[in-house]
Short mmCIF file of C-alpha atoms in Angstrom, two decimals:
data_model
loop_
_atom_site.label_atom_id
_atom_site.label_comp_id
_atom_site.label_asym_id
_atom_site.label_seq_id
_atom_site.Cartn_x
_atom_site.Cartn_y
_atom_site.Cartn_z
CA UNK A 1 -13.60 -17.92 -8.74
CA UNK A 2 -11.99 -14.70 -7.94
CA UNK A 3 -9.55 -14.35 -11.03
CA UNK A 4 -7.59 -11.25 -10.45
CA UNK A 5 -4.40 -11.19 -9.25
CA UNK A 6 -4.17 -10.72 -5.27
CA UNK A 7 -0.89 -8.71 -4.20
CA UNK A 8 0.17 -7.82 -0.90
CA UNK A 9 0.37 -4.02 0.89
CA UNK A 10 2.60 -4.36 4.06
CA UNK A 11 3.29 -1.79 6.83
CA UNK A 12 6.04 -3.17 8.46
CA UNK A 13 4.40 -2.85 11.33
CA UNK A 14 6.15 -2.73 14.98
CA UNK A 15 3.86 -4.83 17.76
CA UNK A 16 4.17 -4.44 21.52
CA UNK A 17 6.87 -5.75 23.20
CA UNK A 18 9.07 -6.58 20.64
CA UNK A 19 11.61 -4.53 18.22
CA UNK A 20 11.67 -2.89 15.25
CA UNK A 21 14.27 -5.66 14.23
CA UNK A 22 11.83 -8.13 15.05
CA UNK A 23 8.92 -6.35 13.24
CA UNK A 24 10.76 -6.01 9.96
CA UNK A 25 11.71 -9.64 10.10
CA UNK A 26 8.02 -10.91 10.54
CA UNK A 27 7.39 -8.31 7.02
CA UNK A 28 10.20 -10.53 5.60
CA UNK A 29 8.72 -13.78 6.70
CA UNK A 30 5.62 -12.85 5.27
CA UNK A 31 7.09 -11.97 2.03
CA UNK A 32 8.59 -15.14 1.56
CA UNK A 33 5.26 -17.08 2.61
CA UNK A 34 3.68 -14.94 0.28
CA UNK A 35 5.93 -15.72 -2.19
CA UNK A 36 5.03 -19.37 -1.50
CA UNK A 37 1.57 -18.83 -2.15
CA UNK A 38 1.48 -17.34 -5.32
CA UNK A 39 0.80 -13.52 -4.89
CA UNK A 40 1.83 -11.07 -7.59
CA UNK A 41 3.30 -8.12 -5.69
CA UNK A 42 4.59 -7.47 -2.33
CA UNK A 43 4.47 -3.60 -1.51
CA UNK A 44 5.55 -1.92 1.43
CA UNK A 45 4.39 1.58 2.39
CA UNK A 46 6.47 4.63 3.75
CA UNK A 47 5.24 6.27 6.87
CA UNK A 48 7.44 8.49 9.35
CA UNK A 49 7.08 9.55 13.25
CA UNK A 50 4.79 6.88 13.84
CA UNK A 51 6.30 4.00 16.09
CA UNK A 52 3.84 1.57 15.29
CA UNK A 53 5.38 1.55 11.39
CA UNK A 54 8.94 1.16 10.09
CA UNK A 55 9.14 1.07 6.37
CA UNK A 56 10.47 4.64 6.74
CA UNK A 57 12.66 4.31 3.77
CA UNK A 58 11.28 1.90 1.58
CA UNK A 59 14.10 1.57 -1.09
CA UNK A 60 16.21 0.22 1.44
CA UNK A 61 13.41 -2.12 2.71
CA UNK A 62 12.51 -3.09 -0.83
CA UNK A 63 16.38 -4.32 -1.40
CA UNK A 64 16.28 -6.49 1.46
CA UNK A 65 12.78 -8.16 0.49
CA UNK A 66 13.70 -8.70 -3.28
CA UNK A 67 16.93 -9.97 -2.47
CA UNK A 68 14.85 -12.52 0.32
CA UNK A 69 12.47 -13.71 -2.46
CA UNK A 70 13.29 -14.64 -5.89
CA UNK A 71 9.89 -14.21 -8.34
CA UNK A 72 7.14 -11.80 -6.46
CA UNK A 73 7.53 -8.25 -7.60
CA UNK A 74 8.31 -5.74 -4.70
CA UNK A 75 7.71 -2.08 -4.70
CA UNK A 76 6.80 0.71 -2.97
CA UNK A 77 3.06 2.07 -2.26
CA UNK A 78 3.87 4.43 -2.17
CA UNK A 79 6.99 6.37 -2.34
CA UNK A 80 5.99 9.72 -1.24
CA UNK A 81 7.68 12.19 -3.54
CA UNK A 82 7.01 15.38 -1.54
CA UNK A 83 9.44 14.06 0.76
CA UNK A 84 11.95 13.30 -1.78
CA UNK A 85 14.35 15.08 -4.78
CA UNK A 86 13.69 13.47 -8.01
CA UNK A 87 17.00 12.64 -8.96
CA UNK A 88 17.18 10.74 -5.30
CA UNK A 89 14.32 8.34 -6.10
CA UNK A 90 15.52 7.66 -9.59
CA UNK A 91 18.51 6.71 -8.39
CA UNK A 92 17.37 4.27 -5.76
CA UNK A 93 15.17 2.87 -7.77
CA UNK A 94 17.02 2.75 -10.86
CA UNK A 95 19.47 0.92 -8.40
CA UNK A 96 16.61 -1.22 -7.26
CA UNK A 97 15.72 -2.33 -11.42
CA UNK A 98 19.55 -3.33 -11.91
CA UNK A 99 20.05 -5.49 -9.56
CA UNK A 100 16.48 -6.94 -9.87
CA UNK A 101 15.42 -6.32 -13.51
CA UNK A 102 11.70 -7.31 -13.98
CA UNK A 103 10.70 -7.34 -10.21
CA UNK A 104 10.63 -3.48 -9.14
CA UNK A 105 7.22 -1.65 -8.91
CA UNK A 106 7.49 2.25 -7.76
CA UNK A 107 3.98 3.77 -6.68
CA UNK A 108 4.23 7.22 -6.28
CA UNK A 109 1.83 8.97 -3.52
CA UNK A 110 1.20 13.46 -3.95
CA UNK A 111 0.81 13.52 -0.56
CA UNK A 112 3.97 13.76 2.27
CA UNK A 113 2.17 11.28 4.08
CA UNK A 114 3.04 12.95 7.43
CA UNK A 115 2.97 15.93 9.50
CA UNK A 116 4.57 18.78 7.62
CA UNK A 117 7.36 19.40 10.17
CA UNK A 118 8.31 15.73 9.72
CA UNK A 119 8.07 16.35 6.22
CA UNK A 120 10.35 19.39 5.55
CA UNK A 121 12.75 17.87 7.93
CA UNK A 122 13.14 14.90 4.93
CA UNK A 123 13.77 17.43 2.64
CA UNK A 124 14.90 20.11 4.30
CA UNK A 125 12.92 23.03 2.55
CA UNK A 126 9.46 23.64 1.48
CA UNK A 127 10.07 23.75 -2.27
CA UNK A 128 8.11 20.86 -3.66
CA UNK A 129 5.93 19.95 -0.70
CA UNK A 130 2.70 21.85 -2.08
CA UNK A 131 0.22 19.95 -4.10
CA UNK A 132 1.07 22.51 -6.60
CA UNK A 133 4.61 21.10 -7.31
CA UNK A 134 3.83 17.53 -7.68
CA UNK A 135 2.80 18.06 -11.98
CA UNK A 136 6.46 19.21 -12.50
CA UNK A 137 8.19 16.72 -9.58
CA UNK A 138 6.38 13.76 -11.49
CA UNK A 139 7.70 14.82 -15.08
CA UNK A 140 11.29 15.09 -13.11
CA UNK A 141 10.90 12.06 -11.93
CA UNK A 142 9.81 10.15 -15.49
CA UNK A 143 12.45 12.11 -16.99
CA UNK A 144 15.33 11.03 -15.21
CA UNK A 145 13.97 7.07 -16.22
CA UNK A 146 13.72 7.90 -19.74
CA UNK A 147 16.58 9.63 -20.85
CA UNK A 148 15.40 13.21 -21.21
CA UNK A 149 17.59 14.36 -18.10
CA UNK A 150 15.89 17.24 -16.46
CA UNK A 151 18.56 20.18 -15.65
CA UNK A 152 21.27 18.58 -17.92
CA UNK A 153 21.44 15.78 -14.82
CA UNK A 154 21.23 11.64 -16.04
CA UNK A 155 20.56 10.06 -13.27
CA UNK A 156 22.97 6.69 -13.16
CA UNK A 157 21.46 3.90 -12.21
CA UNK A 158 18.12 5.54 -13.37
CA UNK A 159 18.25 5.79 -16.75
CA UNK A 160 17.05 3.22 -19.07
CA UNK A 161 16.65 1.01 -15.81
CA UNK A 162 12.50 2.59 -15.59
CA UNK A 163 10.62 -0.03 -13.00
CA UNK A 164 7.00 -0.19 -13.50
CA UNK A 165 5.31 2.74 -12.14
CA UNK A 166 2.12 3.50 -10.87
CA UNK A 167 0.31 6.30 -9.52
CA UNK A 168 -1.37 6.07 -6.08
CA UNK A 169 -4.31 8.21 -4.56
CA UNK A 170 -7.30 8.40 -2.72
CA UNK A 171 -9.10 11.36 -4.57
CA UNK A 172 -10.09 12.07 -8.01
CA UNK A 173 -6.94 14.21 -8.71
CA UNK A 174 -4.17 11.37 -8.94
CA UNK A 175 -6.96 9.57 -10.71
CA UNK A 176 -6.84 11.71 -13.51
CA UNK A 177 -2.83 12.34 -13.48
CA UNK A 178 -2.57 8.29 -13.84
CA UNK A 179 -5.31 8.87 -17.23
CA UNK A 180 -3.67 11.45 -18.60
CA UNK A 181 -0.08 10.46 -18.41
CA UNK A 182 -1.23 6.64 -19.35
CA UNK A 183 -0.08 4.90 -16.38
CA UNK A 184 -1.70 2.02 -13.95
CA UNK A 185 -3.35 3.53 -11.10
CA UNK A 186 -3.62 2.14 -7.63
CA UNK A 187 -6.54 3.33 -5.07
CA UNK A 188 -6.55 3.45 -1.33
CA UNK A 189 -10.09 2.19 -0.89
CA UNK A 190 -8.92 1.04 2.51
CA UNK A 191 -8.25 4.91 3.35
CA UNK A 192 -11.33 6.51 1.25
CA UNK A 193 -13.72 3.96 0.02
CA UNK A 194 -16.25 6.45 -0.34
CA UNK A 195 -13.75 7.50 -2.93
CA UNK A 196 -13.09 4.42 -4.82
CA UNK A 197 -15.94 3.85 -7.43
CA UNK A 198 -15.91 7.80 -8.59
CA UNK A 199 -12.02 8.24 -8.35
CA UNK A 200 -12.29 4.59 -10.99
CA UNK A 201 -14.65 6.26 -12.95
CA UNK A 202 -12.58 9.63 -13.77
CA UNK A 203 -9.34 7.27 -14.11
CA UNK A 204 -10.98 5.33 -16.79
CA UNK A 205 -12.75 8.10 -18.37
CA UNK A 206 -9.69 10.09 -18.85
CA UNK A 207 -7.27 7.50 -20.04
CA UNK A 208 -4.93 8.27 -22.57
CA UNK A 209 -3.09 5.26 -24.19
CA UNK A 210 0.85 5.25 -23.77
CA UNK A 211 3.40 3.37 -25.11
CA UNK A 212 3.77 1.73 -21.67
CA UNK A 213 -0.04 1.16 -21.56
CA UNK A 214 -2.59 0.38 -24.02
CA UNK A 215 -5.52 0.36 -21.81
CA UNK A 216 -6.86 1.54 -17.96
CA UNK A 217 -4.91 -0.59 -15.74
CA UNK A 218 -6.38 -0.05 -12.33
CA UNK A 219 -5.70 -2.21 -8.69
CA UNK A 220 -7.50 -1.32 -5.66
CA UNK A 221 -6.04 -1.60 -1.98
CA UNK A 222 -8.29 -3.36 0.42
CA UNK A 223 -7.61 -3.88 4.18
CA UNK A 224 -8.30 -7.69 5.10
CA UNK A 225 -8.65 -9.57 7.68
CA UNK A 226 -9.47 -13.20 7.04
CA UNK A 227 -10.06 -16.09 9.68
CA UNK A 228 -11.48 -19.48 10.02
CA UNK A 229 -14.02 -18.24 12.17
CA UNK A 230 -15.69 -14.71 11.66
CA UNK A 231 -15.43 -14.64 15.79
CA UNK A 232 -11.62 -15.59 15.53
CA UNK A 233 -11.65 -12.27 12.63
CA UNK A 234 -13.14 -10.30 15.36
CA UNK A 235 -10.28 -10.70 17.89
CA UNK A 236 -7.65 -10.60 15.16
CA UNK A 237 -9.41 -6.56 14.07
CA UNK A 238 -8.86 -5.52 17.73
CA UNK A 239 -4.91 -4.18 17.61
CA UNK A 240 -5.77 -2.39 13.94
CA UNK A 241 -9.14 -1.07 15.36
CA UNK A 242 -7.12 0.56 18.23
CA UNK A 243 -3.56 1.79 16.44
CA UNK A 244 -6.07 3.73 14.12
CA UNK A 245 -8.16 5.18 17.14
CA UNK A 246 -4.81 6.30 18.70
CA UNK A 247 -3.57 7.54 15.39
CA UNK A 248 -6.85 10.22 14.80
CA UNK A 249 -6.19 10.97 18.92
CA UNK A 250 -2.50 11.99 17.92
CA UNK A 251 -0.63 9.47 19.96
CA UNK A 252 0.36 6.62 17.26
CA UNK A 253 2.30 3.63 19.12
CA UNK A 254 3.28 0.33 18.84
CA UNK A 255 0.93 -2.04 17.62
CA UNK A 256 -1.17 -3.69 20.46
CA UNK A 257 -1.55 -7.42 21.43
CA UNK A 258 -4.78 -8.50 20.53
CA UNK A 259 -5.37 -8.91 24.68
CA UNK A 260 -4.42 -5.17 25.04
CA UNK A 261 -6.80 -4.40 22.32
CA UNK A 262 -9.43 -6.55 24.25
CA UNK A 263 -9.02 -4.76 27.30
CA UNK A 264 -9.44 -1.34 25.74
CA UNK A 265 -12.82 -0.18 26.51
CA UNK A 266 -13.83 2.47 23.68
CA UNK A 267 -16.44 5.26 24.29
CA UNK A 268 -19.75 5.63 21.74
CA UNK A 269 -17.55 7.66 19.77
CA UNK A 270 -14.83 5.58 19.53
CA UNK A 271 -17.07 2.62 18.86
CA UNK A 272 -18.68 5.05 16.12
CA UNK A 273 -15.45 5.77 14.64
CA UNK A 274 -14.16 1.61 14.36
CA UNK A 275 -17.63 1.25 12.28
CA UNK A 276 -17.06 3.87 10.21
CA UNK A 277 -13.34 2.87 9.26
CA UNK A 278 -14.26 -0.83 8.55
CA UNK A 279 -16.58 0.41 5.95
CA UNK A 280 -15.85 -1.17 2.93
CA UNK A 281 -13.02 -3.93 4.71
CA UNK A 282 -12.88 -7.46 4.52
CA UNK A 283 -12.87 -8.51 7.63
CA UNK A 284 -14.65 -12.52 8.95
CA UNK A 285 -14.23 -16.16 7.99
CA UNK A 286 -13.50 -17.20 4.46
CA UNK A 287 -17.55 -17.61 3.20
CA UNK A 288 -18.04 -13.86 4.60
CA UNK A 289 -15.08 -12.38 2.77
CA UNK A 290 -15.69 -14.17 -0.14
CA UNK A 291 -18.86 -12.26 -0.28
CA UNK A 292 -17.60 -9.23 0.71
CA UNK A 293 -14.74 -9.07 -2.17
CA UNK A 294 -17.34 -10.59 -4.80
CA UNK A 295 -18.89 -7.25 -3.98
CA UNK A 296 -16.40 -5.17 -4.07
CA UNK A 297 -14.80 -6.84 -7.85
CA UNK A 298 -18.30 -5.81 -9.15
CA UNK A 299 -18.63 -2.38 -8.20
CA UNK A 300 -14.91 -1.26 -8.75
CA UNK A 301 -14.14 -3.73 -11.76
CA UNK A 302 -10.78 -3.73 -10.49
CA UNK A 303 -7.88 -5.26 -12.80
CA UNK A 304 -5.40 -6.44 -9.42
CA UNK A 305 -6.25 -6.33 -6.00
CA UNK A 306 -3.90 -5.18 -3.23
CA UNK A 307 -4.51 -7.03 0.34
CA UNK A 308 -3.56 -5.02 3.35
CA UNK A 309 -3.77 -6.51 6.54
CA UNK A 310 -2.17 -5.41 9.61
CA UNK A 311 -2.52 -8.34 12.74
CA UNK A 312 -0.30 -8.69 15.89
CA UNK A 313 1.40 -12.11 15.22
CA UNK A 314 2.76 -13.08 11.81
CA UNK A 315 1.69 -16.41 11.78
CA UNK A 316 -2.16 -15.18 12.03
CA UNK A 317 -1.25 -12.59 9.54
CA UNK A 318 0.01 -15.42 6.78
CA UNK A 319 -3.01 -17.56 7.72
CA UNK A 320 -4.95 -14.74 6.56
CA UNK A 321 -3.40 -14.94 2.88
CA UNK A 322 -3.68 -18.32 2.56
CA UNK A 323 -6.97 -18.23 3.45
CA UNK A 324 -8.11 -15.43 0.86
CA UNK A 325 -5.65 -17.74 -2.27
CA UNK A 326 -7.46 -21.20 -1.17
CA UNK A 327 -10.38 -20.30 1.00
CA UNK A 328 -12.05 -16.81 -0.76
CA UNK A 329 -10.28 -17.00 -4.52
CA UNK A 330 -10.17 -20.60 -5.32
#
């Protein structure tokens, strides 16, 4: 029995031929489904110039999809604070912890998550886009929650309305920011999963108890892409396999049909590439994936697990949850 608790990382993803209206409704749908199925968290991501994606602005997203559910926590993962003042994001998410007290997660990413033109035209200068700034954006940040009001500023909704926050990453470095300021940590192993088991290790190394957290506290993000058959997986992988082959080629679009995807006919490169990204994925029928997480619980020890999985059609991408809660964890 797989006895962690499963949460769920959503893109918001945009598929051919249909809208952006129609994409974010399918990310409802599946929040409500899995609601229904008993998943901790629902998370959506924020990602910009990249028409495949819209959870652009995921505090606005994030009030839709808690006020469409009623018990699963939603959050962000992450809110990418490069792109974003301090006081703003305390604010909306202060906001967000009012009017859904108990429910809000913020995960905060270092990195802009975009191209850096994109990214200075969010916050319309360079000051705190460096790696450098991010110590002293993060202490903002906490500071406007917690009452110490950075700059003589209280941030209203914001303080005393803290949601829980994590810190996100995919290197060593926001590993050891999570330790040291005693706060959970959530790794993109489906981004760097060569990263995953040493990025853990520092995390729980350097862990310093706070009064929010007594222990390590640390969830890993898996991409997943479960199926009754592993041949029926196989078709479902095509549309991710290609949006991330046209990502690295610099042309990001709409999310493909899983007959586009068929049709594309990839060179030994490209093939090279797919292997190397599903690396450490869960990706077949229900008895392969169970495997395949059983493997990856006992090298990473994680404490939650965070399910991404981006298919065409919703109703293959909800199958895919229920299968991992009654197929794979059960």
């Amino acid at each position: 029995m797989i006895d962690v608790p499963l949460s769920v990382l959503d893109l918001a993803p945009v598929q051919s031929g249909r809208t952006v209206g129609e994409g974010l409704d399918a990310t409802t749908e599946l929040a409500r489904r899995t609601e229904a199925l008993g998943y901790h968290r629902f998370w959506v991501a924020e990602h910009h110039n990249m028409p495949g994606i819209a959870s652009s602005a995921p505090s606005v997203l994030l009030a839709h999809l808690a006020a469409a559910t009623s018990t699963i926590r939603v959050g962000s993962g992450g809110v990418m604070l490069p792109n974003h003042a301090p006081l703003v994001v305390a604010e909306q998410f202060g906001t967000l912890h009012a009017l859904h007290p108990g429910r809000i997660d913020l995960g905060i990413g270092r990195a802009p998550g975009t191209d850096q033109a994109t990214a200075r035209a969010l916050r319309r200068t360079a000051d705190g886009l460096s790696a450098e700034s991010f110590p002293q954006e993060l202490a903002a940040l906490l500071g406007y929650f917690r009452g110490s009001d950075p700059g003589g500023i209280a941030a209203t909704p914001g303080r005393g309305e803290e949601p829980e926050i994590w810190l996100l990453g995919s290197s060593g470095y926001s590993a050891q920011v999570a330790a040291l300021l005693g706060i959970p940590f959530a790794f993109a192993h489906h981004i760097a999963p060569d990263n995953t088991e040493p990025a853990l290790a520092l995390y729980r190394e350097h862990f310093r108890p706070s009064e929010r957290l007594e222990r390590p506290h640390a969830m890993v993000a898996v991409a997943a892409i479960c199926a009754d058959t592993d041949e029926r997986a196989e078709v479902l992988a095509g549309p991710r396999d290609l949006a991330f082959l046209n990502l690295v080629r610099g042309t990001p679009r709409a999310l493909a049909t899983p007959e586009e995807a068929a049709a594309f006919r990839p060179s030994e490169q490209e093939r090279a590439f797919i292997r190397q990204r599903r690396a450490g994925q869960l990706l077949g029928s229900p008895e392969t994936v169970r495997g395949q997480l059983e493997d990856l619980l006992r090298r990473t020890q994680a404490d939650e697990l965070m399910i991404n999985t981006l298919v065409y059609d919703i109703d293959d991408r909800a199958r895919s949850f229920e299968l991992l809660t009654e197929k794979v964890a059960a």
